[in-house]
Tab-separated table of C-alpha atoms in Angstrom:
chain	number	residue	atom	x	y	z
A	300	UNK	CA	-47.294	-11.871	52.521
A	301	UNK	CA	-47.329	-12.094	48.701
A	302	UNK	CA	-50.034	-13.145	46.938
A	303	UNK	CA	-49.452	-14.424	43.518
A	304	UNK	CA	-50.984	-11.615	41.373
A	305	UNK	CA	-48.565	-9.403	43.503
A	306	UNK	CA	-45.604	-11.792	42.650
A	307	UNK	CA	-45.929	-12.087	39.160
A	308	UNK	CA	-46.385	-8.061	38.919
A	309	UNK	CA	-42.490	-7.995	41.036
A	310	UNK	CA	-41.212	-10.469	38.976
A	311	UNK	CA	-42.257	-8.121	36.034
A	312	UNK	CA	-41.353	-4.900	37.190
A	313	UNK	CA	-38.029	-6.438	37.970
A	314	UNK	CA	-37.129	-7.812	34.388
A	315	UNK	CA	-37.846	-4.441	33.222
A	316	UNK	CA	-35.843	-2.563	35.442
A	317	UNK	CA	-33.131	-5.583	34.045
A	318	UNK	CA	-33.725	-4.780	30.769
A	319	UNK	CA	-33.709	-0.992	30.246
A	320	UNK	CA	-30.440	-0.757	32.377
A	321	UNK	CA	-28.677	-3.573	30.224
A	322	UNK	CA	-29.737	-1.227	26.959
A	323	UNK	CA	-28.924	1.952	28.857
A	324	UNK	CA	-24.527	0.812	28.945
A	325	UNK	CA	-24.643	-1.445	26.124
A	326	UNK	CA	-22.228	-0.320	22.995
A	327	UNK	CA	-22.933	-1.297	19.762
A	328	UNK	CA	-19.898	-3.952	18.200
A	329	UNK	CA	-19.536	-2.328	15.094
A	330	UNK	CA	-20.513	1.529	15.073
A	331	UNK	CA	-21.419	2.765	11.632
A	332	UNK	CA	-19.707	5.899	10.441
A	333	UNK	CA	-20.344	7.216	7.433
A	334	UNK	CA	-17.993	8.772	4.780
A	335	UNK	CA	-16.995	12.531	4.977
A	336	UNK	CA	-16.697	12.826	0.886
A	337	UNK	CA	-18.080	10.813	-1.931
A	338	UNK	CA	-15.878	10.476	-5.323
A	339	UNK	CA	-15.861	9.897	-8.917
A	340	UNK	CA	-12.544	8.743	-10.690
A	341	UNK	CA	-11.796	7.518	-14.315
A	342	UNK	CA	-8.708	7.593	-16.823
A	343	UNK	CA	-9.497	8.408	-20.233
A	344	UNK	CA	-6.955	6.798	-22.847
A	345	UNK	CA	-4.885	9.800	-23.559
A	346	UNK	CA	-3.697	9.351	-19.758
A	347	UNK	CA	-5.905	11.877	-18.012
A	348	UNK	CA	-7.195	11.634	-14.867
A	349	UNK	CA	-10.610	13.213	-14.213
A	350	UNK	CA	-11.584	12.821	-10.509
A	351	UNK	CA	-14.530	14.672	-8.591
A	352	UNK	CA	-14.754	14.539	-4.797
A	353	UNK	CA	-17.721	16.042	-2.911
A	354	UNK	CA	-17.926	16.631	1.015
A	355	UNK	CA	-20.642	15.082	3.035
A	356	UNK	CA	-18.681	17.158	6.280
A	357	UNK	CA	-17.037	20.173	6.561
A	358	UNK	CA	-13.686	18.796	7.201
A	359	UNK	CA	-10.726	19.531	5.002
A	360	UNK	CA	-9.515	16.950	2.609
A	361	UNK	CA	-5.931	16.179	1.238
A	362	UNK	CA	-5.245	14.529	-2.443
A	363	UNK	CA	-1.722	12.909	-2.893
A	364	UNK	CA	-0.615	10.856	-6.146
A	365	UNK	CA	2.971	9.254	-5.790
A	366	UNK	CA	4.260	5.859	-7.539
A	367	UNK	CA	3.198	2.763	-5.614
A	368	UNK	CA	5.982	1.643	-2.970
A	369	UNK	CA	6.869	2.785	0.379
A	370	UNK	CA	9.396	6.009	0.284
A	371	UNK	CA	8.343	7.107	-2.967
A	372	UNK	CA	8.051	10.847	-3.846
A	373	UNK	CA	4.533	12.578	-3.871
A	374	UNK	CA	3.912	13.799	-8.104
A	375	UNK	CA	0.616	15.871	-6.623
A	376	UNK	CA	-0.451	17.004	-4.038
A	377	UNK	CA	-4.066	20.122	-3.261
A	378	UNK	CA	-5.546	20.467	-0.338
A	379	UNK	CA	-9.427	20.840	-0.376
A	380	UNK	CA	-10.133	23.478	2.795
A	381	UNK	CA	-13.353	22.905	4.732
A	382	UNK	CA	-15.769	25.796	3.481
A	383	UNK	CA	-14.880	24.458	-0.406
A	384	UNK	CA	-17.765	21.820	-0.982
A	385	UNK	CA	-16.965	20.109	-4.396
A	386	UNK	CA	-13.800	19.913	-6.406
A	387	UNK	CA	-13.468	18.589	-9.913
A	388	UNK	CA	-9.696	18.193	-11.621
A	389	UNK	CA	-8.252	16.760	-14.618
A	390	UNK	CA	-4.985	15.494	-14.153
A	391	UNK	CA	-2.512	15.105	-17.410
A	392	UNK	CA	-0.149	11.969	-16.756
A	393	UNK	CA	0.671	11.228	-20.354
A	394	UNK	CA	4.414	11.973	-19.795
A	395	UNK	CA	4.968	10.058	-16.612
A	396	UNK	CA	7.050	6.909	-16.792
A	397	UNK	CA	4.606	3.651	-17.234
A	398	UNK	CA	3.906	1.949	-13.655
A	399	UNK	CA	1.338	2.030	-11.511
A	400	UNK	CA	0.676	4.584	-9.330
A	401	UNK	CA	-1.503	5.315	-5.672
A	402	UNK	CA	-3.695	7.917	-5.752
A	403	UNK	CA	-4.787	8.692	-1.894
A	404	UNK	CA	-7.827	11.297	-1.327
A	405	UNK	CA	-7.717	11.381	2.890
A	406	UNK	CA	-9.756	13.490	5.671
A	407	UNK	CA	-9.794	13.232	9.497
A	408	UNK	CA	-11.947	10.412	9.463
A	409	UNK	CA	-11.008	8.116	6.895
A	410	UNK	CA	-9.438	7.605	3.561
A	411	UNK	CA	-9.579	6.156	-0.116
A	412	UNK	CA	-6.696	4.794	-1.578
A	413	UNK	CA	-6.796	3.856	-5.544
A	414	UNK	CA	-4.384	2.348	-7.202
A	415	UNK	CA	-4.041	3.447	-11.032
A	416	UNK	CA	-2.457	1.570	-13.798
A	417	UNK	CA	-0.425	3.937	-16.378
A	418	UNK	CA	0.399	2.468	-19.620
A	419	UNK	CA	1.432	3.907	-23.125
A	420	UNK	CA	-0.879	2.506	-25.754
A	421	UNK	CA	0.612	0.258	-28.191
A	422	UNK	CA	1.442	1.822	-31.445
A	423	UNK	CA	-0.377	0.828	-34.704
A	424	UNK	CA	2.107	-0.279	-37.558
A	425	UNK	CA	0.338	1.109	-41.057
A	426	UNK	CA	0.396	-2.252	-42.982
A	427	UNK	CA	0.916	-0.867	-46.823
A	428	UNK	CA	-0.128	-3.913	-49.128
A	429	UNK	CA	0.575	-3.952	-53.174
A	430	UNK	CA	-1.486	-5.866	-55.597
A	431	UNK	CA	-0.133	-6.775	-58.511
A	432	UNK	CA	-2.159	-8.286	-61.791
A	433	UNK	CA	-0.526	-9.989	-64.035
A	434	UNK	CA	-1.505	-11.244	-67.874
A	435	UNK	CA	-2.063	-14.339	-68.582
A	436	UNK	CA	-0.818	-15.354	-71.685
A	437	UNK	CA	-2.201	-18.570	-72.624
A	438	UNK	CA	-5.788	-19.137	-74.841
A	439	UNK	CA	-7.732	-19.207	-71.978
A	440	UNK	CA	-6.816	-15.631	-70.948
A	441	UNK	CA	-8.615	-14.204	-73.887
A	442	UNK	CA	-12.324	-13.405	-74.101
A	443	UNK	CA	-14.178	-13.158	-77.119
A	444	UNK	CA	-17.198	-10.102	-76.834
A	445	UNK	CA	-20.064	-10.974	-79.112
């Protein structure tokens, strides 16, 4: 029958064939994707928004800025189409109403949400300060030169 060289070369082949068909089906838990756009946001202190978004994929992204709550109205709103690469925009929010706001940049495969806080800065009061001198008039106010 078997010899056992010939049994430990079945026993082998066997586990293999195991192996590779277990690797073959097997899905992976978490599969990676990666982002369709990369971006760059910051608010400058006169209440501007400068935000730059570029594409990874040719897929068509949609910007929306609206107050934070559910039902609220959209302020902004561009569409990015899928041949335009990069997009860079300055956005002027000094005269909307203190609050915080969502900005939402979104593409068929995923989005970014941001929330922004908008505040007016505090005003400086100009603090006007007198100094008044006045004479002494005693002996030890006066100074002899010599």
């Amino acid at each position: 029958m078997f010899t056992f060289p010939m049994f430990t070369k079945a026993k082998s082949l066997f586990a293999g064939c195991f192996l590779m068909t277990a690797t073959l089906f097997a899905n992976p838990i978490d599969p990676v994707t990666t982002a369709s756009f990369n971006t760059c946001l910051y608010i400058t202190k006169a209440n501007k928004i400068h935000l730059a978004i570029e594409k990874i994929t040719a897929a068509p992204i949609t910007i929306t800025l609206r107050p934070l709550g559910a039902g609220q109205p959209c302020i902004f709103r561009q569409c990015l189409g899928k041949k335009q690469a990069k997009l860079a925009l300055r956005l002027d929010v000094s005269e909307l109403v203190d609050g915080i706001y969502e900005l939402e940049i979104k593409s068929a495969t995923g989005q970014t949400i941001r929330q922004i806080e908008l505040a007016t800065p505090a005003r400086q009061t100009e603090v006007t300060r007198r100094i008044v001198f006045a004479p002494f008039s005693g002996s030890d106010a006066v100074l002899s030169a010599k």
